[in-house]
Short mmCIF file of C-alpha atoms in Angstrom, two decimals:
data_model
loop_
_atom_site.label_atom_id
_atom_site.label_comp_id
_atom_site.label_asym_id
_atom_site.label_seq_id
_atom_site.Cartn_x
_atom_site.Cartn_y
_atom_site.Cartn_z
CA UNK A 18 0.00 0.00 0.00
CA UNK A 19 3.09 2.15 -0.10
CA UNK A 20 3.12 4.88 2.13
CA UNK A 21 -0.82 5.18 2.53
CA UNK A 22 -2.03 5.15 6.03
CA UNK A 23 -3.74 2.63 6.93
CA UNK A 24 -6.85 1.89 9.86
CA UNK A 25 -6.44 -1.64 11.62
CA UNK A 26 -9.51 -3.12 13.22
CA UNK A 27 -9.76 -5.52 16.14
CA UNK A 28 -12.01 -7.47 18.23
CA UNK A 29 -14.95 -8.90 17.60
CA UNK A 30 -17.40 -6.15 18.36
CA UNK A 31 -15.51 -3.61 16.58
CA UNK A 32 -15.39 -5.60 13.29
CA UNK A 33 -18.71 -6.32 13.54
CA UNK A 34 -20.46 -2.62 13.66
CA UNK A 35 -17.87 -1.20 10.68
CA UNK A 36 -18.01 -4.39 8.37
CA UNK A 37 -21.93 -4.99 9.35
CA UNK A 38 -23.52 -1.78 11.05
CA UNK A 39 -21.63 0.61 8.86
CA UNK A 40 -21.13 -1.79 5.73
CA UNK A 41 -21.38 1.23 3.52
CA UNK A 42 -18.59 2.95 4.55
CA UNK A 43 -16.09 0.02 5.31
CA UNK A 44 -16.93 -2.82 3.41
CA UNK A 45 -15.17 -2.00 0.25
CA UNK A 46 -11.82 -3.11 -1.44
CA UNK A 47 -9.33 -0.74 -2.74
CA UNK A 48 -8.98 -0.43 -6.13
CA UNK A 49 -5.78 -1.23 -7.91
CA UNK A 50 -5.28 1.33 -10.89
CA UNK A 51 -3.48 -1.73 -12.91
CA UNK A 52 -6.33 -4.56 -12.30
CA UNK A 53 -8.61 -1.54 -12.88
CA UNK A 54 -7.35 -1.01 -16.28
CA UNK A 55 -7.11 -4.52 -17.13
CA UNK A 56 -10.82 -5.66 -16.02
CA UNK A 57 -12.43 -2.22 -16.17
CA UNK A 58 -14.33 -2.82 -12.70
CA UNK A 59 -15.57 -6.29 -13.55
CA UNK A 60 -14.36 -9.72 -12.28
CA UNK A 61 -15.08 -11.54 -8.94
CA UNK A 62 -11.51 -11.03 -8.06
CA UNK A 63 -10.80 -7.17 -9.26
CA UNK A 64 -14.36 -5.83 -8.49
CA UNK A 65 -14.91 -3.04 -5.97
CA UNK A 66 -17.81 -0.69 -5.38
CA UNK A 67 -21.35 -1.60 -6.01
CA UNK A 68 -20.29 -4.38 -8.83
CA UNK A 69 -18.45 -5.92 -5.69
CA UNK A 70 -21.68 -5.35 -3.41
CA UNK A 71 -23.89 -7.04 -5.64
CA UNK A 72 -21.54 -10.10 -6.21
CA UNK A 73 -21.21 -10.31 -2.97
CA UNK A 74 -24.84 -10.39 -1.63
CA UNK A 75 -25.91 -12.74 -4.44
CA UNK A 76 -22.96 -15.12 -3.17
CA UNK A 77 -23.88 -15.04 0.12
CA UNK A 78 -27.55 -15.68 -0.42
CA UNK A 79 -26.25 -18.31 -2.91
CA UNK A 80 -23.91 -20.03 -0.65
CA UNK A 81 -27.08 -20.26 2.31
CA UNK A 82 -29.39 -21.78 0.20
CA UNK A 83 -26.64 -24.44 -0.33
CA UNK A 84 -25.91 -24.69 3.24
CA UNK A 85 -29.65 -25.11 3.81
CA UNK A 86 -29.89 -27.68 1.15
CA UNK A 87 -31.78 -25.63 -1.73
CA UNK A 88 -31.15 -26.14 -4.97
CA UNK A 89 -32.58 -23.15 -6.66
CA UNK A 90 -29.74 -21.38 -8.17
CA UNK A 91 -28.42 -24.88 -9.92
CA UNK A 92 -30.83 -24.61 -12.27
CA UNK A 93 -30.49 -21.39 -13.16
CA UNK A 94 -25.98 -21.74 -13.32
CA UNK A 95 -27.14 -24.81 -15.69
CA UNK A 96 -29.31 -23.09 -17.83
CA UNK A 97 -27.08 -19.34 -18.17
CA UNK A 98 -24.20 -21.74 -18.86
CA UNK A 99 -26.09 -23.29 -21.73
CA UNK A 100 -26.99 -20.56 -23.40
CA UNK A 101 -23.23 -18.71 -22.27
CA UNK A 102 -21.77 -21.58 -24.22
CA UNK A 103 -24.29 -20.93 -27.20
CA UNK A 104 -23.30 -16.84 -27.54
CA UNK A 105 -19.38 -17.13 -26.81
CA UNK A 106 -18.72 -19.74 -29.32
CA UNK A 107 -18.99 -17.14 -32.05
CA UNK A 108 -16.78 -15.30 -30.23
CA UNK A 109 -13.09 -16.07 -31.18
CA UNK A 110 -11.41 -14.47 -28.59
CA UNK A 111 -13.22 -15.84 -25.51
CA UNK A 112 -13.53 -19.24 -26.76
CA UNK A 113 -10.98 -20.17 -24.11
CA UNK A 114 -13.82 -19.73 -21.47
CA UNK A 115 -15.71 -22.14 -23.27
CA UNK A 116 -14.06 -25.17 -21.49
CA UNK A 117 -14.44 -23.64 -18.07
CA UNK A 118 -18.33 -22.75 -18.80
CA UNK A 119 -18.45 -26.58 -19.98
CA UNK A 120 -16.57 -28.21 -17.24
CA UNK A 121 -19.46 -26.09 -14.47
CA UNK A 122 -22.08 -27.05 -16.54
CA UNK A 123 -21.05 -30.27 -16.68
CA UNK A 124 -20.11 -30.39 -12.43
CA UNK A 125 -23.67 -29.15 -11.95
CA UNK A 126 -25.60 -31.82 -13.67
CA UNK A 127 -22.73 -34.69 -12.34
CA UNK A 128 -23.83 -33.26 -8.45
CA UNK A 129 -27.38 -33.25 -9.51
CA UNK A 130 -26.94 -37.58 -11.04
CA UNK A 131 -25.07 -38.70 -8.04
CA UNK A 132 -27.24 -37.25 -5.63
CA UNK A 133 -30.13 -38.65 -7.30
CA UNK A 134 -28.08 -42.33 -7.24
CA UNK A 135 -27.36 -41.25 -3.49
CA UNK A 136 -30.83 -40.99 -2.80
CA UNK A 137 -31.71 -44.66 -4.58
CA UNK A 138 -30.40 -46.02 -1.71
CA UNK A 139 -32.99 -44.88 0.59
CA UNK A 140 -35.48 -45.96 -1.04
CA UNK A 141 -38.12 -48.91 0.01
CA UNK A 142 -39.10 -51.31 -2.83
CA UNK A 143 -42.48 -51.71 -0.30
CA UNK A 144 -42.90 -48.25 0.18
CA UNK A 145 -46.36 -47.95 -2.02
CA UNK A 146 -47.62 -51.20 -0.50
CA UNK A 147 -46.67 -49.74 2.82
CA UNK A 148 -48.51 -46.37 1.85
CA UNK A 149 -51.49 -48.48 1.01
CA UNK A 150 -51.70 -50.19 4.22
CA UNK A 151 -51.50 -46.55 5.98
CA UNK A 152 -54.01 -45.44 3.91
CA UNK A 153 -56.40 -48.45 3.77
CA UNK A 154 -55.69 -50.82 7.18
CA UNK A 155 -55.12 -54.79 7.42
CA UNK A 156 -57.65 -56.73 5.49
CA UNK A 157 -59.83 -57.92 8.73
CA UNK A 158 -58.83 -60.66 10.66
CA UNK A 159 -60.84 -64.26 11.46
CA UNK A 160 -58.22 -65.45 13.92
CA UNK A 161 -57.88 -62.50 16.73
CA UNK A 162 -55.09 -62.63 18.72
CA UNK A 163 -53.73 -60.80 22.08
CA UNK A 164 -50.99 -58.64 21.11
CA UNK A 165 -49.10 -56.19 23.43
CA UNK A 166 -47.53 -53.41 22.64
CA UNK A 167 -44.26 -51.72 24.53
CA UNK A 168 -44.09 -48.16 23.80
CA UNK A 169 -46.82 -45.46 23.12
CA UNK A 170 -44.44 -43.19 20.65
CA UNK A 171 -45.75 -42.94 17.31
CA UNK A 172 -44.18 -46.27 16.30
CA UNK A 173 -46.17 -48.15 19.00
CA UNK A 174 -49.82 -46.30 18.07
CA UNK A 175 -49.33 -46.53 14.43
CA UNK A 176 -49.10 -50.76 14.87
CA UNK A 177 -51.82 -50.73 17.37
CA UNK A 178 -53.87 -48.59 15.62
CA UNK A 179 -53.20 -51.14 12.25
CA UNK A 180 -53.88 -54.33 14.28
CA UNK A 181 -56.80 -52.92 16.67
CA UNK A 182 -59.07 -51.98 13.24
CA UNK A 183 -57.63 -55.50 11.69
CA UNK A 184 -59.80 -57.17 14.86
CA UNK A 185 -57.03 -57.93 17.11
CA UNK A 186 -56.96 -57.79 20.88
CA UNK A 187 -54.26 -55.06 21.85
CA UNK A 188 -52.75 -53.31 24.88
CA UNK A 189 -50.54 -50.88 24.92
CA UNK A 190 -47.90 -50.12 28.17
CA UNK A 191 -46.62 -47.11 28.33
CA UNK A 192 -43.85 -45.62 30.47
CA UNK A 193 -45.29 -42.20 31.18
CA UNK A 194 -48.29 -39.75 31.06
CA UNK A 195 -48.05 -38.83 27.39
CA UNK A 196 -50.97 -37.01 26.69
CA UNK A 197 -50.45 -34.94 30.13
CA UNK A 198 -46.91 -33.83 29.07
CA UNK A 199 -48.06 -32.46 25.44
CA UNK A 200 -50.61 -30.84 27.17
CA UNK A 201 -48.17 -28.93 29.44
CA UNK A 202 -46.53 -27.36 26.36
CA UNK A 203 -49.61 -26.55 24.69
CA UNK A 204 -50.80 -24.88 28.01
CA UNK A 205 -47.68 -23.09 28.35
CA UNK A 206 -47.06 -21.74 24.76
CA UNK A 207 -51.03 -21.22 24.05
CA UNK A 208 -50.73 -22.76 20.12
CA UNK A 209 -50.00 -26.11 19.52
CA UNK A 210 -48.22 -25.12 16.48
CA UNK A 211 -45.28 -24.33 18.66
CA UNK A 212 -45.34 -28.37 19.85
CA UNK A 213 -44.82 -29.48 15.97
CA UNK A 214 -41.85 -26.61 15.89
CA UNK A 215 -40.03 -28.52 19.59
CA UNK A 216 -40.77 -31.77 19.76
CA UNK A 217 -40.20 -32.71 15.95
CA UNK A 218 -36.37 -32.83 14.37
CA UNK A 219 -35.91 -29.93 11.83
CA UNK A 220 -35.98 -30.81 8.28
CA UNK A 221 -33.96 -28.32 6.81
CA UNK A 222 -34.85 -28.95 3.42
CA UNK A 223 -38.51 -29.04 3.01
CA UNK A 224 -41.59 -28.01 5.78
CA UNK A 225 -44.61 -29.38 5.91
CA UNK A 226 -47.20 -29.47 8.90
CA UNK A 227 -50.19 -30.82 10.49
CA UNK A 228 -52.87 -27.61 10.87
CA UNK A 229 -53.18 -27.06 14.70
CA UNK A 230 -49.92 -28.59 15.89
CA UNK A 231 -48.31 -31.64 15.09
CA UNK A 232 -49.48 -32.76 18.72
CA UNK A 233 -52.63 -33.79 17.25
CA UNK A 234 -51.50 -37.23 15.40
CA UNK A 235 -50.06 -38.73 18.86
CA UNK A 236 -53.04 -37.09 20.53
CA UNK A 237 -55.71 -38.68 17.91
CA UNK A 238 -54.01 -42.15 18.38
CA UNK A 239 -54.60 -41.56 22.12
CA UNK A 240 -58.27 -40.56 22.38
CA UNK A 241 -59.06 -43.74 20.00
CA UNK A 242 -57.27 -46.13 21.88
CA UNK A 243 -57.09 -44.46 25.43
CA UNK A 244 -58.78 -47.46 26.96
CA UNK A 245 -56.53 -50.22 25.95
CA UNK A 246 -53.49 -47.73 27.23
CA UNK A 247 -51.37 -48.86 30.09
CA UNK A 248 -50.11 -44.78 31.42
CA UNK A 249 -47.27 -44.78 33.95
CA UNK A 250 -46.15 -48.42 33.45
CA UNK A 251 -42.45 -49.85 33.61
CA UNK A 252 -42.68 -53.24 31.25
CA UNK A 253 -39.42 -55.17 33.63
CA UNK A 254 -39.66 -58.47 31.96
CA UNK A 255 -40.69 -60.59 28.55
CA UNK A 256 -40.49 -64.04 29.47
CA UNK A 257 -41.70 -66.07 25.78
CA UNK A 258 -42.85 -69.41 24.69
CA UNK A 259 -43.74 -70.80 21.30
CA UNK A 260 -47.07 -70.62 22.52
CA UNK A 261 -47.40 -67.32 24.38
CA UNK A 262 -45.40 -64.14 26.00
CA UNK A 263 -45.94 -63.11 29.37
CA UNK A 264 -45.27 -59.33 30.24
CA UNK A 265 -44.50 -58.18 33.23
CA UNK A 266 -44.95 -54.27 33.86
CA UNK A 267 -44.80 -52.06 37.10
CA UNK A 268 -46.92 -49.19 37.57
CA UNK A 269 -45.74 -46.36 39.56
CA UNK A 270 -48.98 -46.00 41.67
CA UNK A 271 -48.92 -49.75 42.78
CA UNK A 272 -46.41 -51.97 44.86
CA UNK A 273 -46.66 -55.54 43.17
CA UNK A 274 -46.06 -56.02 39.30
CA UNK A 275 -48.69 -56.89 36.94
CA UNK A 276 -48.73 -59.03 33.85
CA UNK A 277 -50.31 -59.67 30.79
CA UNK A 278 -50.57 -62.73 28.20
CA UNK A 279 -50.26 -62.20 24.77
CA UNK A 280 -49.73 -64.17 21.71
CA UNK A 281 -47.35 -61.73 20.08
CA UNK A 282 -45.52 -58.51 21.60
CA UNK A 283 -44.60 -55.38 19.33
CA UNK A 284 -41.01 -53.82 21.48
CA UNK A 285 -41.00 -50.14 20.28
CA UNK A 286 -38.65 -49.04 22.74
CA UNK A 287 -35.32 -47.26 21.64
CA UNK A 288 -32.45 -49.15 21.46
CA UNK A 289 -30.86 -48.11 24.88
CA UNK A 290 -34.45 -48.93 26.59
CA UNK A 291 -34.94 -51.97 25.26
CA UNK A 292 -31.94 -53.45 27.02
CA UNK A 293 -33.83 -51.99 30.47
CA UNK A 294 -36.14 -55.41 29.92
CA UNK A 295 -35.08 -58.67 30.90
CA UNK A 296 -35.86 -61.48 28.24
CA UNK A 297 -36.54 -64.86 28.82
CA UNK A 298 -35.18 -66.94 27.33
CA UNK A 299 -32.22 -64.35 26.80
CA UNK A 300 -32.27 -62.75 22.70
CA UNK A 301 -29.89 -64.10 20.18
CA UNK A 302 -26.32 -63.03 19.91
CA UNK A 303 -26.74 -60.80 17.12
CA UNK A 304 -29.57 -58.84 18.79
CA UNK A 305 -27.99 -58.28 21.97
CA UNK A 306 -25.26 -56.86 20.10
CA UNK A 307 -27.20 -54.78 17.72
CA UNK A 308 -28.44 -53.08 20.86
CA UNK A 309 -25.50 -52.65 22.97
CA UNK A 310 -23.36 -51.51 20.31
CA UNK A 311 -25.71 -49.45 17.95
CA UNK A 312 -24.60 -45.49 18.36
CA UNK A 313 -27.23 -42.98 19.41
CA UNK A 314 -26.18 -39.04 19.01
CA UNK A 315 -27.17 -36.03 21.50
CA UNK A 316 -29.70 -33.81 20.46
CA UNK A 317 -30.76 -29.87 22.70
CA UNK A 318 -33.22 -27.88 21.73
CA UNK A 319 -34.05 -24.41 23.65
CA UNK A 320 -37.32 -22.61 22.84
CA UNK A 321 -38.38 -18.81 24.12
CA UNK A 322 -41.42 -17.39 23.72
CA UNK A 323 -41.23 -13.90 22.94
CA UNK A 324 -43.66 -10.66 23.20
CA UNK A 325 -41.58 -9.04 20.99
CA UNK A 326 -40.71 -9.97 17.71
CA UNK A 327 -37.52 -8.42 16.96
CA UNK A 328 -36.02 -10.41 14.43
CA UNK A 329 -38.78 -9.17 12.09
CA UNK A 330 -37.08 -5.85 12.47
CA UNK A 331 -34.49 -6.88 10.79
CA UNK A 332 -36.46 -8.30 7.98
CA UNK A 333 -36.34 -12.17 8.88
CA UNK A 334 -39.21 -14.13 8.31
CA UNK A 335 -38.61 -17.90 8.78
CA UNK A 336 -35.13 -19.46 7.79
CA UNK A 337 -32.14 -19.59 10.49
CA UNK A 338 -29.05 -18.04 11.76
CA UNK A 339 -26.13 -20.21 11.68
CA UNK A 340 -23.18 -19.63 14.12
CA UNK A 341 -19.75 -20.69 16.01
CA UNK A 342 -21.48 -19.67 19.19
CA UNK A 343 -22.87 -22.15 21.08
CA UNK A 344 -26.07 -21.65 20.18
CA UNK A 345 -25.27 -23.19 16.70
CA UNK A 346 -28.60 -22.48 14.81
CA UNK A 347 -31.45 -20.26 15.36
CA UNK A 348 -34.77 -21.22 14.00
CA UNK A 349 -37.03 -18.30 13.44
CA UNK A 350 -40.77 -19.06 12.66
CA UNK A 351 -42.94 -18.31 9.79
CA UNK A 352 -45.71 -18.78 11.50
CA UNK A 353 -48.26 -15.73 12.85
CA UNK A 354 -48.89 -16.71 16.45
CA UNK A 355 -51.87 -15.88 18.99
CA UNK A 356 -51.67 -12.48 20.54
CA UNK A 357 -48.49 -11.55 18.37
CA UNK A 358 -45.98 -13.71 20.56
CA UNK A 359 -42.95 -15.08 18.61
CA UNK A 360 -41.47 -18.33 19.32
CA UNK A 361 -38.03 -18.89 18.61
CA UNK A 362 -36.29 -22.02 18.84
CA UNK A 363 -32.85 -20.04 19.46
CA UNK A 364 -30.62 -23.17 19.73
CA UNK A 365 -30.80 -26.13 18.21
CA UNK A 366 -27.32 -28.51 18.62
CA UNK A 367 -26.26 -32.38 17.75
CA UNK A 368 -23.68 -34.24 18.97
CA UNK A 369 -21.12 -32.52 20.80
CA UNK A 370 -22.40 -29.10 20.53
CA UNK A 371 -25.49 -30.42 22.24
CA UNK A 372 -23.10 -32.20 25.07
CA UNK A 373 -22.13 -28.48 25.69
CA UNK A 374 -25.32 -28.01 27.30
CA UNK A 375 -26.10 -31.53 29.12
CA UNK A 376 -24.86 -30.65 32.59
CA UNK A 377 -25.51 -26.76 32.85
CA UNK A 378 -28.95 -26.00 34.95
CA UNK A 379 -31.64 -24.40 32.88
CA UNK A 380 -30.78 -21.19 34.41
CA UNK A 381 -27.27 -21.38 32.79
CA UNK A 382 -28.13 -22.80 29.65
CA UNK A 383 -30.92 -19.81 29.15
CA UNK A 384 -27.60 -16.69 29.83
CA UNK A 385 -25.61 -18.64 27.24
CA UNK A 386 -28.22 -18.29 24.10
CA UNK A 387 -29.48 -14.42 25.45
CA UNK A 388 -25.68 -14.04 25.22
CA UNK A 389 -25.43 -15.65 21.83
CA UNK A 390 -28.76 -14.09 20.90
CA UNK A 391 -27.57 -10.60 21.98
CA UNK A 392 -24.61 -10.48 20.01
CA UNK A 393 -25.87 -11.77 16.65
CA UNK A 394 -28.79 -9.64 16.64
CA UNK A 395 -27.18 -6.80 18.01
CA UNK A 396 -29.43 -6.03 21.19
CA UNK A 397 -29.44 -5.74 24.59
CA UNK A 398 -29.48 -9.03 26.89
CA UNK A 399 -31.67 -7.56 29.73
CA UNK A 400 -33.50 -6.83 26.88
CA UNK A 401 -34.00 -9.56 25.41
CA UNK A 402 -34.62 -11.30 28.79
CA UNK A 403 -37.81 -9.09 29.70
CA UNK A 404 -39.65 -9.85 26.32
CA UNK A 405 -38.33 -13.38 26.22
CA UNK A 406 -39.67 -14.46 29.20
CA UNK A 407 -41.15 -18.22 29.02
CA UNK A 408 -38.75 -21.17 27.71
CA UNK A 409 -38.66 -24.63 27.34
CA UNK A 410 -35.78 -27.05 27.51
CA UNK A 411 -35.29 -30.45 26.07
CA UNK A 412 -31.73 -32.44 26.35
CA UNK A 413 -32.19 -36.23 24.90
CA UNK A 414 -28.85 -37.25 26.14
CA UNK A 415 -30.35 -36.57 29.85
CA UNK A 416 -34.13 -38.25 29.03
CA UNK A 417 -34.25 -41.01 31.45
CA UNK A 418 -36.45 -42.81 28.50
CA UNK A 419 -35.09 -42.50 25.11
CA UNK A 420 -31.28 -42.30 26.77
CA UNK A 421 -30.88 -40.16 23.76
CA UNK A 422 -32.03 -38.70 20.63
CA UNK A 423 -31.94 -40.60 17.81
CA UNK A 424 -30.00 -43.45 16.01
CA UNK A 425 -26.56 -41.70 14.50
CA UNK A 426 -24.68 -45.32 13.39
CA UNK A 427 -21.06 -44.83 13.13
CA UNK A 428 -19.33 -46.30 9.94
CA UNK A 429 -20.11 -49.67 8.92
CA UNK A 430 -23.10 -49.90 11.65
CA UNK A 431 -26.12 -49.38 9.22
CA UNK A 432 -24.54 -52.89 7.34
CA UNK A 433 -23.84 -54.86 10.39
CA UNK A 434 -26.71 -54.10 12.77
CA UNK A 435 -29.93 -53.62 10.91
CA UNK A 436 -31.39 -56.98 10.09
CA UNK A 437 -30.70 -58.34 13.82
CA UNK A 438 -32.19 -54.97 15.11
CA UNK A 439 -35.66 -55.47 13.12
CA UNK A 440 -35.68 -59.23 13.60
CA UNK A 441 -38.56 -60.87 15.42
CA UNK A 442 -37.35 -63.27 18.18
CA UNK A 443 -40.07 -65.66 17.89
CA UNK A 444 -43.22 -64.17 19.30
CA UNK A 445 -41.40 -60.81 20.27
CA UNK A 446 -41.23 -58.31 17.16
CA UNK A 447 -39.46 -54.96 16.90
CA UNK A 448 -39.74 -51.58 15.83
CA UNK A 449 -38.64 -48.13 15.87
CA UNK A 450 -36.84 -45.38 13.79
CA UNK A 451 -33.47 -47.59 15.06
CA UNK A 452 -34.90 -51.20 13.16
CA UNK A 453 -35.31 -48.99 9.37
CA UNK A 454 -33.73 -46.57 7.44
CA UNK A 455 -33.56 -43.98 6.81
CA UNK A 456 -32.90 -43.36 10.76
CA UNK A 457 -34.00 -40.55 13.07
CA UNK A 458 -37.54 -39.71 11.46
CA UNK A 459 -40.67 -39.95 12.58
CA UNK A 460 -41.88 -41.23 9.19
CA UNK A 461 -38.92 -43.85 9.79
CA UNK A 462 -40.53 -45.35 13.22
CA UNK A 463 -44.32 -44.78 11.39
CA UNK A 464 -42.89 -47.37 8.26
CA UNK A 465 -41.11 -49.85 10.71
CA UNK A 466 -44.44 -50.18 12.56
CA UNK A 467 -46.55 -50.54 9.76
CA UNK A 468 -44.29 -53.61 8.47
CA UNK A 469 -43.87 -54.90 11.52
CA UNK A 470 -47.91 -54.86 11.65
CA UNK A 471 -48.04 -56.37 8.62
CA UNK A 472 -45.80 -59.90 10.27
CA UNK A 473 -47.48 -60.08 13.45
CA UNK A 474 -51.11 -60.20 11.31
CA UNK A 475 -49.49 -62.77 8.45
CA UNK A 476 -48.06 -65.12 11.27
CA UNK A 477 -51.93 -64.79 12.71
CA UNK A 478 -53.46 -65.81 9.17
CA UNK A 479 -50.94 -68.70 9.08
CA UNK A 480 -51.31 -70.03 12.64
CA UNK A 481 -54.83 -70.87 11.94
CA UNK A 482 -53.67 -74.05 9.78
CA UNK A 483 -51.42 -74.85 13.12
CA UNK A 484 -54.14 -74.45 15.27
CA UNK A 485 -56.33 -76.60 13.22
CA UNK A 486 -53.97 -79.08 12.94
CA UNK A 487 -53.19 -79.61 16.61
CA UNK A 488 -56.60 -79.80 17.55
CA UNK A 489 -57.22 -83.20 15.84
CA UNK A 490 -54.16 -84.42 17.41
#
């Protein structure tokens, strides 16, 4: 720079308000009378002024909708190289660019095959007979059996719901109050639309919902099959013959165990949980493996409700904030909420990030995101803590049921675990987002239960030529 003089920067807050707040004034490269000459202002390199600005915002919006797994600009590089290609070639002195426009063109549409191949591999060569089942039920059976069910998450009401309306006898034992928890969050954030936005994983690259909360499909299994629901019950041991399976189950309000008879048992337990139950006779090798050994990640989630929407200030409307902070990722709604509160689901973490937060109290974990949340948005923390006044807090890692969020197999897992994790032993079937793939998703657990179902009610259809046949012995 010769013998210019020159304004250094430093620390965080400082670089922030000239390079952010005052983005105008400082965010601008020098210009270099040589380059100048030679590119006349254009060029992602050379460029300065508002040529630069404009590159730059257009990258930076490019580069998110990457990061959040959007493909829209893709098809539009395809298509302006195409027709690039088209106009230069009749140029002769550009027509070296011609291999560079050809090599992106051709990188797009190789990322956009093998992602498409990628994806092959997740899909289920039963997945429309499986749809049709959802959609339609189990043809009605004429030999009825006793089936119990461990495990009232959406795995363990989607197969009782199937097998109940197929004319089966079931029961369902659940570990805790579920109904009464949802209703605690729907009580304390006044629209259940907020329950859909905490309880369910993210999907980062597509949103869909269930109108009124997504509450109401766990909630409609409930009411429908409240009376065959076993609420605040422990299930301690399976003890299985190849005629029957005994259960045994403790319910917090009672001393002695209880026990129930059934012909078949659905486990719909996670992983971790399952090995909680004592089986007799002990499960296969393979099994008992499959369930130690099968690797289950951390998951956090903080929500605030807010009385003052101040990210809308700032022009946000849905999408997130993604940052080194601990916070991670900030999930801002799209939704319009009773009353005009705001809820934000200011930290979202996996893995180790959420370990970060697994022993602080709730009290500390709430100062770290208003300190997060105070410096990205650029506001006050007492502020921010008198309109962001109600929270909830979820660590999996800590729930004393799941024992942790979801299935995250390390390498080689998914090939050496999943047929002995779905595999029936005998009369005892399981299923869960851990038996399918792909794993973590509630659609997962929902297609695992529907084919596991779909065995129980075949092995009922082909007992009755067993039963038939003992009888005249």
């Amino acid at each position: 720079m010769g013998c210019q003089e020159m304004v250094v920067l430093t620390g965080y807050e400082t670089v922030k308000e000239a390079l952010v707040n005052q983005a105008k004034a400082f965010a601008e490269r020098a210009v270099v009378p040589i380059f100048e000459d030679y590119a006349k202002g254009f060029g992602v390199i050379f460029a300065h002024g508002e040529n630069w600005r404009q590159m730059r915002q257009f990258s930076i919006a490019a580069l998110r909708d990457y990061g959040m797994g959007k493909r829209i600009v893709e098809d539009k590089i395809s298509e302006e190289c195409s027709v690039l290609i088209k106009t230069y070639a009749t140029y002769e002195a550009i027509l070296s660019l011609v291999p560079l426009l050809l090599a992106i063109w051709a990188s797009v549409n190789h990322a956009n095959e093998e992602e498409d191949d990628w994806m092959k591999c997740f899909e289920d060569p039963n997945y429309e007979e499986l749809l049709n089942i959802a959609r339609n039920g189990l043809e009605k059976t004429s030999n009825p059996k006793r089936i119990v069910i461990v495990g009232a998450g959406i795995s363990g009401l989607t197969a009782a719901k199937l097998l109940k309306d197929a004319g089966h006898q079931v029961s369902i034992i659940q570990i805790l109050h579920q109904m009464q928890n949802l209703n605690k969050l729907r009580d304390l954030f006044v629209d259940g639309i907020f329950v859909s936005m905490f309880l369910g994983f993210l999907n980062l690259f597509s949103f869909e919902e269930i109108t009124g909360g997504f509450d109401q499909l766990p909630n409609s299994f409930c009411q429908e099959m409240s009376k065959i629901i076993y609420l605040n019950s422990r299930v301690e041991k399976i003890i299985r013959s190849s005629k029957y399976v005994k259960v045994f189950f403790h319910k917090d309000d009672e001393d002695d165990s209880s026990f129930l008879i059934a012909d078949y048992v659905l486990v719909t337990a996670t992983a971790k949980a399952t090995r909680l139950i004592k089986f007799q006779p002990p499960l296969s090798l393979s099994k008992a493996y499959a369930l130690r050994s099968l690797h289950y990640t951390s998951a956090t989630k903080i929500a605030l409700v807010c009385k003052d929407k101040f990210w809308e200030r700032e022009g946000i409307r849905g999408g997130a904030s993604l940052t080194d902070l601990p916070t991670r990722l900030v999930t801002y709604p799209s939704h319009d909420f009773p009353g005009g509160l705001g809820v934000l689901l200011v930290s979202y973490t996996l893995h180790d990030d959420a370990d970060f937060f697994a022993p602080l109290s709730d009290d500390e974990c709430l100062d770290v995101v208003m300190d997060d949340l105070s410096k990205i948005h650029n506001i006050s923390k007492y502020y921010l803590e008198s309109v962001c006044n109600r929270h909830v807090i979820q660590k999996w890692a800590l729930d004393k049921f799941s024992m942790g969020a979801f299935t995250f197999p390390t390498p080689y897992q998914y090939n050496f675990f999943l047929k002995a994790l779905f595999q029936n032993e005998g009369r005892v079937y399981f299923a869960g987002e851990h038996t399918t793939y792909p794993f973590g998703w509630i659609d997962s657990s929902m297609k695992s239960a529907i084919r596991a179902a779909c065995s129980i009610h075949l092995n009922a259809h082909k007992s009755i030529s067993q039963d038939l046949k003992d009888s005249v012995w």
